[in-house]
Short mmCIF file of C-alpha atoms and ligand atoms in Angstrom, two decimals:
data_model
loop_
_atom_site.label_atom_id
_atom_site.label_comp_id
_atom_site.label_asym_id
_atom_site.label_seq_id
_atom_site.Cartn_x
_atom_site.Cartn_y
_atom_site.Cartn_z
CA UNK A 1044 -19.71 10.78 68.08
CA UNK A 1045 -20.58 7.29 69.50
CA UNK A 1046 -18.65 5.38 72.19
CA UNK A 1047 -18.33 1.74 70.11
CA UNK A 1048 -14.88 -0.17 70.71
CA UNK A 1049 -11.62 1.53 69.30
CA UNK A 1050 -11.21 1.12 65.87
CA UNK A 1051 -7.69 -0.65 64.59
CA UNK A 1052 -5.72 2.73 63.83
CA UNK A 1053 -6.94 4.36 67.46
CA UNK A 1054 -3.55 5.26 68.20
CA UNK A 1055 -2.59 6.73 65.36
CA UNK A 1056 -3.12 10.50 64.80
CA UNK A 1057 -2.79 12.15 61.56
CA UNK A 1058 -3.17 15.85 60.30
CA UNK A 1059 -4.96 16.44 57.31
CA UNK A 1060 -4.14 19.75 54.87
CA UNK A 1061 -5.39 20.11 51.81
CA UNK A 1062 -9.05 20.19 50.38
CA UNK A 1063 -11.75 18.52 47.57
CA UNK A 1064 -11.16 14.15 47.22
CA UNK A 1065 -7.37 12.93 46.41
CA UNK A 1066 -6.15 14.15 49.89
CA UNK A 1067 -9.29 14.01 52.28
CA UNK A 1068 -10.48 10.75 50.64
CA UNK A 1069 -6.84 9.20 52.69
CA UNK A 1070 -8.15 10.73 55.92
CA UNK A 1071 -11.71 9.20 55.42
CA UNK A 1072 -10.66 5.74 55.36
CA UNK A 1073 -8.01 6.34 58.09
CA UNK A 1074 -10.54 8.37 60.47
CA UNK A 1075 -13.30 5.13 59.13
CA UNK A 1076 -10.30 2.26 60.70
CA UNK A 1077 -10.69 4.86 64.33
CA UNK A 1078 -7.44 6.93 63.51
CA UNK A 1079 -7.62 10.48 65.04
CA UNK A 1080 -8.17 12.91 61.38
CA UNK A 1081 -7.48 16.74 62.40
CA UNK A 1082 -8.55 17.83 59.33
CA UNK A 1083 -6.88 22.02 58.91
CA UNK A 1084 -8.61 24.35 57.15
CA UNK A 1085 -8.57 27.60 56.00
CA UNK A 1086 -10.21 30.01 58.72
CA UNK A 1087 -11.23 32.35 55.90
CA UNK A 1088 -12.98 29.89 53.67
CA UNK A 1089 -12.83 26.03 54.64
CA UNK A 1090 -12.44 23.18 52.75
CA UNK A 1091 -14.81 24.25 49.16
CA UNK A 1092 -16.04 20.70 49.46
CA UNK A 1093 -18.34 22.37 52.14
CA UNK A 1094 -20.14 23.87 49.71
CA UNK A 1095 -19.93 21.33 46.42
CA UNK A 1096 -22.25 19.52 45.14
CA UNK A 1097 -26.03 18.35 45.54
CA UNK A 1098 -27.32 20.43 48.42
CA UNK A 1099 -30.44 19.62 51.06
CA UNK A 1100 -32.09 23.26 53.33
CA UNK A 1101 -28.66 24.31 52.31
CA UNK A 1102 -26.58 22.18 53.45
CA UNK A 1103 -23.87 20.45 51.05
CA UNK A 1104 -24.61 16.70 51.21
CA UNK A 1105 -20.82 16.09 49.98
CA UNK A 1106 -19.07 17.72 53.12
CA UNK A 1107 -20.43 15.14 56.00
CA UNK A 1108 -19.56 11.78 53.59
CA UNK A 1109 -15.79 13.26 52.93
CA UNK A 1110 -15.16 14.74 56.36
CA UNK A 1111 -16.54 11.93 58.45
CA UNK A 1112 -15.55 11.18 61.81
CA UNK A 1113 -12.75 13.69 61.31
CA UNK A 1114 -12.25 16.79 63.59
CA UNK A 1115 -11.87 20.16 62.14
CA UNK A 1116 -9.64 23.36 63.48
CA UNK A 1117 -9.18 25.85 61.42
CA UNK A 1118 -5.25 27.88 60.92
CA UNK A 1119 -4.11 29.91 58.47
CA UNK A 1120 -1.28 28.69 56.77
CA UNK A 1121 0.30 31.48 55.28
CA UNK A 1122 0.79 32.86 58.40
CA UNK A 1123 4.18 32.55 60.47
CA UNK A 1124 2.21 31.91 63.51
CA UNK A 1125 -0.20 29.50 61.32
CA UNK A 1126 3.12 27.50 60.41
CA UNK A 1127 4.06 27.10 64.15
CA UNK A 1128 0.95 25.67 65.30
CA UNK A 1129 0.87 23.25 62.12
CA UNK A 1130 4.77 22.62 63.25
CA UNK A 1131 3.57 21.94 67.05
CA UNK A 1132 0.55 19.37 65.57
CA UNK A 1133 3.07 17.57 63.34
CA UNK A 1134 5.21 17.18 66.13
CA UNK A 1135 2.81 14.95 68.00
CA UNK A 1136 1.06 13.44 64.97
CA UNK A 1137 1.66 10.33 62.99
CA UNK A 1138 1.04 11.13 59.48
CA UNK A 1139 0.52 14.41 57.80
CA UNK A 1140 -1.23 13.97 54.66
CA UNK A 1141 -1.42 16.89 52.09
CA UNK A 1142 -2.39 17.59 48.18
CA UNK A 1143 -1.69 21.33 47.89
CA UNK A 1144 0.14 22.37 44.94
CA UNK A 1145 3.80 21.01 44.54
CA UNK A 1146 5.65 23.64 46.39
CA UNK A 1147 3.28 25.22 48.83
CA UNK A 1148 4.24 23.21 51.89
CA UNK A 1149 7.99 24.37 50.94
CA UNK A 1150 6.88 27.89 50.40
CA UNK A 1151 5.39 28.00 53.85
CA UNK A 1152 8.58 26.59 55.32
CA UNK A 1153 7.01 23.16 56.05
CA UNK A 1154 8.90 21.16 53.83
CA UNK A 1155 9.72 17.46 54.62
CA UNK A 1156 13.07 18.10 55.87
CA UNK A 1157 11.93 20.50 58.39
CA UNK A 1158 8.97 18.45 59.40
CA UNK A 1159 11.37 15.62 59.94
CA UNK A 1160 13.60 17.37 61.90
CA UNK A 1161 10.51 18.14 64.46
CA UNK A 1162 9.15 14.90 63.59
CA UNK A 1163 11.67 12.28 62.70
CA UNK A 1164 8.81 9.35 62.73
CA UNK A 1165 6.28 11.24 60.59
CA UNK A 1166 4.66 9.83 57.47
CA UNK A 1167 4.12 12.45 55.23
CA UNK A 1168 1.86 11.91 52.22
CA UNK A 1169 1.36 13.88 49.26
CA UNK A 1170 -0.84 13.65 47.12
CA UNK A 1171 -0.20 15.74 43.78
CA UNK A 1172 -1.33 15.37 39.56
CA UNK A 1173 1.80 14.17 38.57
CA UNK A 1174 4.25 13.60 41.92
CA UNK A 1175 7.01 15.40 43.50
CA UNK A 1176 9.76 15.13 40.69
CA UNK A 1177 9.81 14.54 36.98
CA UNK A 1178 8.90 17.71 33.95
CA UNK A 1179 5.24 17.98 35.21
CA UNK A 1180 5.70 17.94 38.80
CA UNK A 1181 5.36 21.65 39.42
CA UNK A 1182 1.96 21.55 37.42
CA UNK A 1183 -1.53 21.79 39.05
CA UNK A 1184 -3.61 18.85 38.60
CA UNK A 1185 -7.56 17.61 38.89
CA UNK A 1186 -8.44 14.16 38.61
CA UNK A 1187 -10.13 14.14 35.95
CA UNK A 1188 -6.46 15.10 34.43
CA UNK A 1189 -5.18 11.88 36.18
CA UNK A 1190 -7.83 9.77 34.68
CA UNK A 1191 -6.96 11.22 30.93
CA UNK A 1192 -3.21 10.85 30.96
CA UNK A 1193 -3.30 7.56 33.31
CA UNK A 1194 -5.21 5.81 30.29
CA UNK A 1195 -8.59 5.47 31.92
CA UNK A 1196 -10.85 8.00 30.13
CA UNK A 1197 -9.34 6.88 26.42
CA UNK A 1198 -11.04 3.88 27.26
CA UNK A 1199 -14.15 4.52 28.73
CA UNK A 1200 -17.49 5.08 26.91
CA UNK A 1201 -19.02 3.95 23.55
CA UNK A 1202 -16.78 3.57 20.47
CA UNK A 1203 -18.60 6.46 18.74
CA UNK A 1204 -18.40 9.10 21.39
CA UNK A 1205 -16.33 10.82 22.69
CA UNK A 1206 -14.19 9.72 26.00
CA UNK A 1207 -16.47 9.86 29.49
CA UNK A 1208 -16.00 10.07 32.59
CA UNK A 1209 -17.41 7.81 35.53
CA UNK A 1210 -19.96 9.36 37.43
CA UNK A 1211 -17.94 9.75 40.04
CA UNK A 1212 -14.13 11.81 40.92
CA UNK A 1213 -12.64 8.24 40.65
CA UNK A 1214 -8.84 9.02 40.08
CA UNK A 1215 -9.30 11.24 43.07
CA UNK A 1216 -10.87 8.39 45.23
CA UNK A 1217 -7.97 5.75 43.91
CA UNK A 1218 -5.09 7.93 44.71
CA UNK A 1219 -6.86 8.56 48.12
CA UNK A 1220 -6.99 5.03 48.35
CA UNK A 1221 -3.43 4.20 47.54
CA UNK A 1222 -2.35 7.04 50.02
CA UNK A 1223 -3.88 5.77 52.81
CA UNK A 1224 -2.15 2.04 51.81
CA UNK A 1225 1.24 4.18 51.37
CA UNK A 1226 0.62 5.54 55.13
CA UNK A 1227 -0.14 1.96 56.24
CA UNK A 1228 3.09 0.79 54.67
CA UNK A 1229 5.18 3.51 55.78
CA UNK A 1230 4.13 3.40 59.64
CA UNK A 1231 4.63 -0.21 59.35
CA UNK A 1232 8.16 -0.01 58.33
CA UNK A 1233 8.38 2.75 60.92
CA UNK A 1234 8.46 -0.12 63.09
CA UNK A 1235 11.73 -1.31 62.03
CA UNK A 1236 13.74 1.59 60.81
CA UNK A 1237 12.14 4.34 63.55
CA UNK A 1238 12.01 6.61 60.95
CA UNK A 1239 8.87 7.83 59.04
CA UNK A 1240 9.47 8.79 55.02
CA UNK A 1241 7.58 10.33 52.11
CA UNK A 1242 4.55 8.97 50.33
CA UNK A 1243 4.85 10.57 47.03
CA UNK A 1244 0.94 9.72 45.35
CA UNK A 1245 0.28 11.05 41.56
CA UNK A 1246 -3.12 10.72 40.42
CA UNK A 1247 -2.07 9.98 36.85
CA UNK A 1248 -0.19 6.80 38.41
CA UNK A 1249 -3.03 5.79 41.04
CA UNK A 1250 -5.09 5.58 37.73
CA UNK A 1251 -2.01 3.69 35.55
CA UNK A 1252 -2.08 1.33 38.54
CA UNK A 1253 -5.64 0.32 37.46
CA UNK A 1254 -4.84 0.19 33.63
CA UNK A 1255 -4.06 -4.12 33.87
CA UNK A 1256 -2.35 -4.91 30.74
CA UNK A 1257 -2.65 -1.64 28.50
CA UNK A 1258 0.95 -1.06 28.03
CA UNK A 1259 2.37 -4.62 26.78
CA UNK A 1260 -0.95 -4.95 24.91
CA UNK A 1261 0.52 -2.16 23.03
CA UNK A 1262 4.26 -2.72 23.19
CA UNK A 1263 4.41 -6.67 22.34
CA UNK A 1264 1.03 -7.34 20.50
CA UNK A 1265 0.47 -3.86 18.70
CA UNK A 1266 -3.32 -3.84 20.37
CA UNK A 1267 -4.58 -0.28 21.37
CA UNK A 1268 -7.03 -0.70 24.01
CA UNK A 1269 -10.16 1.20 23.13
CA UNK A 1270 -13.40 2.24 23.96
CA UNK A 1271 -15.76 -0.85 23.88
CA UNK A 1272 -19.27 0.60 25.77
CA UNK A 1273 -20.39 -2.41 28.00
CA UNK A 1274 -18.16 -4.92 26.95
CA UNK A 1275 -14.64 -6.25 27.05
CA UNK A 1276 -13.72 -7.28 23.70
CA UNK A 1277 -13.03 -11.14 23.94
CA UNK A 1278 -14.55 -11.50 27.25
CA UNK A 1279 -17.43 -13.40 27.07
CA UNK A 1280 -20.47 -13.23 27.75
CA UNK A 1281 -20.25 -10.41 30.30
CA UNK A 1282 -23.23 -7.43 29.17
CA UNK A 1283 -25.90 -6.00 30.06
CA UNK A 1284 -29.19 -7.63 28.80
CA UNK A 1285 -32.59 -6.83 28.52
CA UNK A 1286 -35.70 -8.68 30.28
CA UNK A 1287 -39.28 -8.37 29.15
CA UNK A 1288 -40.42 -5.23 31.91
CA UNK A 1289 -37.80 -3.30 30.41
CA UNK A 1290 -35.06 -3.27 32.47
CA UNK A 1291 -31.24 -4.50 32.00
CA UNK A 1292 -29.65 -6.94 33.88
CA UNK A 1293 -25.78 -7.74 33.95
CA UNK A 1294 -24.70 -11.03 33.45
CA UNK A 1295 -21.38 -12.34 33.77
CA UNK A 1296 -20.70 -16.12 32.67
CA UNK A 1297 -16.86 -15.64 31.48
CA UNK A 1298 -15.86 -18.41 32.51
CA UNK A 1299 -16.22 -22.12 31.13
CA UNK A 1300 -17.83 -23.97 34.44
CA UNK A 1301 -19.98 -20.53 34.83
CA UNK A 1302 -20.82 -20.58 30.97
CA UNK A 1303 -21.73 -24.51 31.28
CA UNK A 1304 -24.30 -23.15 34.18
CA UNK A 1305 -25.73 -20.52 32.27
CA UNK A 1306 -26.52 -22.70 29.10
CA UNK A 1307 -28.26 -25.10 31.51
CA UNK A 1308 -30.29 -22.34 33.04
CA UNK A 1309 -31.07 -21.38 29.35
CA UNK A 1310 -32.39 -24.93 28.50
CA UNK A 1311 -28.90 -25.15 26.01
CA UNK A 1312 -26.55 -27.16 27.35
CA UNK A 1313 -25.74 -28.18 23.73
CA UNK A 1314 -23.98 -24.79 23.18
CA UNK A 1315 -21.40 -25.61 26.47
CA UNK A 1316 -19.52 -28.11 24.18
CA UNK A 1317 -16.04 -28.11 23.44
CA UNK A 1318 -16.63 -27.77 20.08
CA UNK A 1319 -19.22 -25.33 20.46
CA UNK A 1320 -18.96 -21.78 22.66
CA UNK A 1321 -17.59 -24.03 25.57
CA UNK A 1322 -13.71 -22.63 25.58
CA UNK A 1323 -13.28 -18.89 26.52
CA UNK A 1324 -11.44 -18.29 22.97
CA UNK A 1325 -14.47 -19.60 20.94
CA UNK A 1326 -16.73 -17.12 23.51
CA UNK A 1327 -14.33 -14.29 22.44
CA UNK A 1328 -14.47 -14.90 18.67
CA UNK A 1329 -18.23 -15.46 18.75
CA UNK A 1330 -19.13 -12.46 20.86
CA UNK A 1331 -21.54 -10.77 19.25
CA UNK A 1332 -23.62 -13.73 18.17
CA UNK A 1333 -22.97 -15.14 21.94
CA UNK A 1334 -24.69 -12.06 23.16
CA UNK A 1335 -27.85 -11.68 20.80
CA UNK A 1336 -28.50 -15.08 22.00
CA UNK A 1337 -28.52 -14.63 26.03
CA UNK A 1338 -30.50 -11.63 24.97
CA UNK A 1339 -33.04 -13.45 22.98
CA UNK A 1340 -33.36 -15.52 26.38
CA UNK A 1341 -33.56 -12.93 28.62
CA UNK A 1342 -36.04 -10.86 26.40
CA UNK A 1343 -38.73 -13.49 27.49
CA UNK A 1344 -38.76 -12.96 31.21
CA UNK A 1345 -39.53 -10.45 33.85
CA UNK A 1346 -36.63 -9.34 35.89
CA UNK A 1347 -37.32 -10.84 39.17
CA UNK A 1348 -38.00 -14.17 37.46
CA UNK A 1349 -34.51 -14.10 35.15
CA UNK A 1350 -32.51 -13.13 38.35
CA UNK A 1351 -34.32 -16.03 40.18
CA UNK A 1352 -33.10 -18.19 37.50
CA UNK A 1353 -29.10 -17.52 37.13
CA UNK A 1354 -29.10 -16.73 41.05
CA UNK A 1355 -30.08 -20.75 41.21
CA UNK A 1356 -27.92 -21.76 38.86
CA UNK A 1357 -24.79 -20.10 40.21
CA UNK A 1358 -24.45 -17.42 37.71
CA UNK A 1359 -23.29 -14.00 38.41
CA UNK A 1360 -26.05 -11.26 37.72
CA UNK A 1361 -27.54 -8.45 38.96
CA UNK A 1362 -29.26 -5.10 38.31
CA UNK A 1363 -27.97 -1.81 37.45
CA UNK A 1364 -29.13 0.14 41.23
CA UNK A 1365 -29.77 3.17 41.77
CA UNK A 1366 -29.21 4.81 45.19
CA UNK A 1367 -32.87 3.60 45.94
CA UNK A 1368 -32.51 0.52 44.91
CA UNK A 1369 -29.72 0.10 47.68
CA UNK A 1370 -31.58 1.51 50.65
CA UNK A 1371 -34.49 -0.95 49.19
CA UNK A 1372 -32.30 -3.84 49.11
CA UNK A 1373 -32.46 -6.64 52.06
CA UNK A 1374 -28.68 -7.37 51.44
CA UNK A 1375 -27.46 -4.09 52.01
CA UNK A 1376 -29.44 -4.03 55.34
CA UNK A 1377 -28.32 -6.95 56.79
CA UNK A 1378 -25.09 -6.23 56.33
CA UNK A 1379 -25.19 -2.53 56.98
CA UNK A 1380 -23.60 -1.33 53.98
CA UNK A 1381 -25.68 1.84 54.18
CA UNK A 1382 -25.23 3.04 57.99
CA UNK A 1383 -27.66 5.83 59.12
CA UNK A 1384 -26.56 9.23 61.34
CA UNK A 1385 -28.28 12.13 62.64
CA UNK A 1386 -27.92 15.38 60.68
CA UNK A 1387 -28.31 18.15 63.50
CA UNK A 1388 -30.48 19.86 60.76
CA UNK A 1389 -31.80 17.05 58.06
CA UNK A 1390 -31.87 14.36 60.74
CA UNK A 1391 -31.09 10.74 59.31
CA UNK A 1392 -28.44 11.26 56.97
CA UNK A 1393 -27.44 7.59 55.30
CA UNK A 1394 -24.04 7.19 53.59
CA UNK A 1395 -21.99 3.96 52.57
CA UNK A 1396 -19.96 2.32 55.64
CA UNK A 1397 -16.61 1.55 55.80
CA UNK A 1398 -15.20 -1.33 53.85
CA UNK A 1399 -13.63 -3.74 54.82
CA UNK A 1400 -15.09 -5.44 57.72
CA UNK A 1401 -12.49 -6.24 59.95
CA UNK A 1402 -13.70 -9.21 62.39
CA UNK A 1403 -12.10 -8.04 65.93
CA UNK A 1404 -11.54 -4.41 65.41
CA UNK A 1405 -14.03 -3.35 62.95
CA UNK A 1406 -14.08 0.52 61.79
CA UNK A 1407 -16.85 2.59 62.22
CA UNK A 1408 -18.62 6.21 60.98
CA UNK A 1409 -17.84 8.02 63.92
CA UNK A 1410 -19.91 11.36 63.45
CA UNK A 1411 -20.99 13.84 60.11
CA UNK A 1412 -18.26 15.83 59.10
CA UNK A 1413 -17.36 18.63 61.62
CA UNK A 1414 -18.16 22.46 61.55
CA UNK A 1415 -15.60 24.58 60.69
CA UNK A 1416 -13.18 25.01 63.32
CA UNK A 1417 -15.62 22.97 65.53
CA UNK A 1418 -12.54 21.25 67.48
CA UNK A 1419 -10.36 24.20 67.99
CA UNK A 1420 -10.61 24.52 71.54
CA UNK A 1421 -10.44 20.73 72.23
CA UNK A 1422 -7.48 20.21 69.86
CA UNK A 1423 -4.91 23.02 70.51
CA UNK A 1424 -6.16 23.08 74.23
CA UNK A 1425 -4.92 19.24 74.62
CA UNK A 1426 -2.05 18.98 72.13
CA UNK A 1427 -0.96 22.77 72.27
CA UNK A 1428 -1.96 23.97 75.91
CA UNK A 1429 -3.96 26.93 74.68
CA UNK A 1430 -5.57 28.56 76.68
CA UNK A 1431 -9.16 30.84 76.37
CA UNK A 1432 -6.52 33.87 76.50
CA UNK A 1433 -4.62 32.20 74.21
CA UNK A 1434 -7.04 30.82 71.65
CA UNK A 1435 -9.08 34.43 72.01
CA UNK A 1436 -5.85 36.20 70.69
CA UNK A 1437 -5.15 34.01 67.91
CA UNK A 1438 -8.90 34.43 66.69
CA UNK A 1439 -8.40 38.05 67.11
CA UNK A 1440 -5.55 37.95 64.75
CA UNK A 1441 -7.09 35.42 62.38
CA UNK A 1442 -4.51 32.74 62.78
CA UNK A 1443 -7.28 30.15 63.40
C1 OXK B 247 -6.35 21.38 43.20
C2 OXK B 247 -5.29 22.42 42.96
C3 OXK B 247 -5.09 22.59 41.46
C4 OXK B 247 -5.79 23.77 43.55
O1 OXK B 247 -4.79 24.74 43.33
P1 OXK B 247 -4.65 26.10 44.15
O2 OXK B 247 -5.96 26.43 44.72
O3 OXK B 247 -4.06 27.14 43.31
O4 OXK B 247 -3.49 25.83 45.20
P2 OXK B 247 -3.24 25.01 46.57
O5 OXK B 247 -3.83 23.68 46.59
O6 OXK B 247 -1.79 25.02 46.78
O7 OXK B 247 -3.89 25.87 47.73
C5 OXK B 247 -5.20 26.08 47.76
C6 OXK B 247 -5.53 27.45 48.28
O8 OXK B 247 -6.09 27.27 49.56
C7 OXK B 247 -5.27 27.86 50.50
N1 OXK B 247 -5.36 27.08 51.72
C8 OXK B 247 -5.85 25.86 51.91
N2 OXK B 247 -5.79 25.49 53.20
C9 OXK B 247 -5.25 26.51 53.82
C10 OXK B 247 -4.91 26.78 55.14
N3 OXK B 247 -5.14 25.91 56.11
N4 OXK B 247 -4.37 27.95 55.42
C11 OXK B 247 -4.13 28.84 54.47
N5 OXK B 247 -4.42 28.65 53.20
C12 OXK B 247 -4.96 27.52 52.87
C13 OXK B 247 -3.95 27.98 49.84
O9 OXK B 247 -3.13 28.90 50.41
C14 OXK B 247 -4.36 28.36 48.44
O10 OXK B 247 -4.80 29.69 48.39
P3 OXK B 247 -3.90 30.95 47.98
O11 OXK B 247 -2.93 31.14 49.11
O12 OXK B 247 -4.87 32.06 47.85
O13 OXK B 247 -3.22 30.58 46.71
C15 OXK B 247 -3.99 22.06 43.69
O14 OXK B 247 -4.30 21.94 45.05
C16 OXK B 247 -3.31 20.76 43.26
O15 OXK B 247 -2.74 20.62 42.18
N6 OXK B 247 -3.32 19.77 44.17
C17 OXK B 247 -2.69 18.47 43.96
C18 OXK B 247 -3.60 17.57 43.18
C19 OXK B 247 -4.95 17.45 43.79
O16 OXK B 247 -5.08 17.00 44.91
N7 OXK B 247 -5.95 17.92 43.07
C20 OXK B 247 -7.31 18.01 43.57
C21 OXK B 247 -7.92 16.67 43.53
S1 OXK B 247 -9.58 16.69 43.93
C22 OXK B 247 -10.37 16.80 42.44
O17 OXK B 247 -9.81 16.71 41.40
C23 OXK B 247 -11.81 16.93 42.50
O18 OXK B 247 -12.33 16.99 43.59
O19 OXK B 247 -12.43 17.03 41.44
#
């Protein structure tokens, strides 16, 4: 861990259950803004996200992103003694966030009635498939659930094939995101009432929340948003193009001053008029032409040379990177978007930094994520009192 300024949440602790993205994802961007992230785990088995995904001399890659600058203790929840020591953290904790099955906190006696009868300022956020109430609410749930019913995946991909999914767990990472603004919220009304409440996060919503105008389209014009590959029908031009080496650059000029830009930079500033492709509705209707065209253009040049080009004019563009393409990139390195740790075992170990940059109190990646239990003695020492007697006994009984 480094010794850089306080982030803006530094007094704010927060207890995180729970395991894999929707849940932790809220404690990474808390523990990124300097909040203290006890992350609890299962002494038995840990959070499976410590062994998921791409893996380097053994060692998961995923665990240090999703666990950063959080510490770890590990106490076994099923256990009556497990559910005092989780009662005693809560007590002196600001938000507990969770995404267990509906029902498990309850079934272990740590519903949000009795945590707000230790705790009456706690914020406690749940993060679930389909929220605390309503037909489905009692039904396990995976993102990649959320992103099907919450509209994304119907529209995602090529026409002709079959739905996809991003390359990433996004409807995990977006109702992460929205619980962390839910916690933000809720300790800021805290303020005025005293009193903390529930933050009650479905996936399938955190993903509706994304889905713009899907549901009038449907209701008022009788448009079903589909699949449309690399394109947004009647928003043009905005594609991916080809240049002469072979690559594909993405160009977005959807928008009549940029369009009058881009027509310049293509030696056509005929085709910017009114009467022309110059309004955004004759753009939409003419598409497909609209497109051949800019890729005509853009056929004749090297990359470097076409980016060159629309960068000067003031049109959007840019390649499609890959992960080396980004540590390559002089833009990412002046502004640190890729910060750089030391793995005790794979030694620099880079990762995205936090976002956004706050000018006075900026966050920070603090440290990889922990070792199991690596903060057991520190933690329930300090906030519990344990002592080596203490701590010895409940490792002897497996409580942590
Ligand atoms: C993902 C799930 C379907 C997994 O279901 P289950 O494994 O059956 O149940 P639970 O989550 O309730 O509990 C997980 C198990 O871990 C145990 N567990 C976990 N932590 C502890 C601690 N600290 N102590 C004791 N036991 C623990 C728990 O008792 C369960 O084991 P047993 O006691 O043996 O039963 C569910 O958690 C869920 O619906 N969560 C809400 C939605 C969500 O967050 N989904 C994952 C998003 S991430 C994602 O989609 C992605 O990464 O991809």
């Amino acid at each position: 861990m480094t010794t850089s300024p306080p982030g803006p949440l530094a007094d704010l602790r927060v207890v995180e259950t729970g395991s894999l993205i929707a849940g932790p994802f809220c404690g990474q961007l808390l523990a990124d803004f300097g909040a203290e992230v006890i992350k609890v785990e299962d002494p038995a088995r840990g959070d499976p996200m410590r062994e998921w995904g791409v893996h380097a001399e053994g060692t998961s890659l995923s665990w240090p992103v999703i666990a950063r600058g959080k510490k770890s203790v590990t106490c076994d929840l099923r256990s009556a003694e497990g559910q005092r020591i989780l009662r005693e953290l809560v007590a002196q904790a600001d938000v507990l966030v969770e995404n267990f099955r509906p029902g498990t906190l309850e079934r272990w006696g740590l519903s949000p009635e009795a945590l707000h009868e230790i705790n009456p300022g706690l914020v406690l956020v749940r993060v679930t498939g389909y929220g605390q109430d309503g037909p489905y609410a009692g039904r396990a749930g995976f993102g990649s659930i959320g992103e099907a019913m919450g509209g994304l995946r119907h529209v995602t991909g090529e026409p002709d094939r079959p739905p996809s999914r991003t390359g990433i767990s996004l409807g995990d990472s977006l109702a992460g995101t929205f619980s962390a603004l839910g916690a933000m919220m809720a300790l800021h009304a805290r303020q005025r009432t005293g009193r903390g409440q529930v933050v009650d996060t479905a996936i399938y919503e955190a993903v509706l929340a994304f889905m713009e105008s899907l549901l009038p389209e449907w209701q008022l014009a009788g448009h079903r948003r589909e699949r449309t590959g690399a394109i947004l029908p009647g928003i043009a031009p905005s594609n991916a193009y080809p240049t002469a080496d072979g690559a594909e650059v993405i160009i977005g000029a959807n928008r009549d001053t940029v369009f009058t830009r881009l027509c310049a930079a293509m030696d056509r500033p005929e085709l910017a008029a009114e009467d022309e492709l110059g309004t955004h509705a004759a753009r939409g209707e003419r598409q497909r032409e609209l497109d051949e065209l800019i890729s005509a253009w853009t056929r004749t040049m090297p990359t470097d040379e076409l980016l060159d080009r629309l960068h000067e004019a003031g049109v959007p563009a840019g390649r499609v990177y890959t992960a080396a393409d980004m540590a390559a990139d002089p833009h990412f390195a002046a502004r640190k978007a890729i910060v750089r740790l030391m793995h005790p075992e794979l030694g620099d170990f880079p990762m995205q930094n936090v976002v956004p940059r706050l000018s006075d109190t900026p966050g920070e990646v603090r440290g990889l994520g922990p070792e199991l239990g690596e903060h057991n003695d520190e933690v329930y020492g300090a906030l519990l009192g344990a002592d080596a007697g203490q701590l010895a006994r409940w490792r002897e009984a497996k409580v942590i």
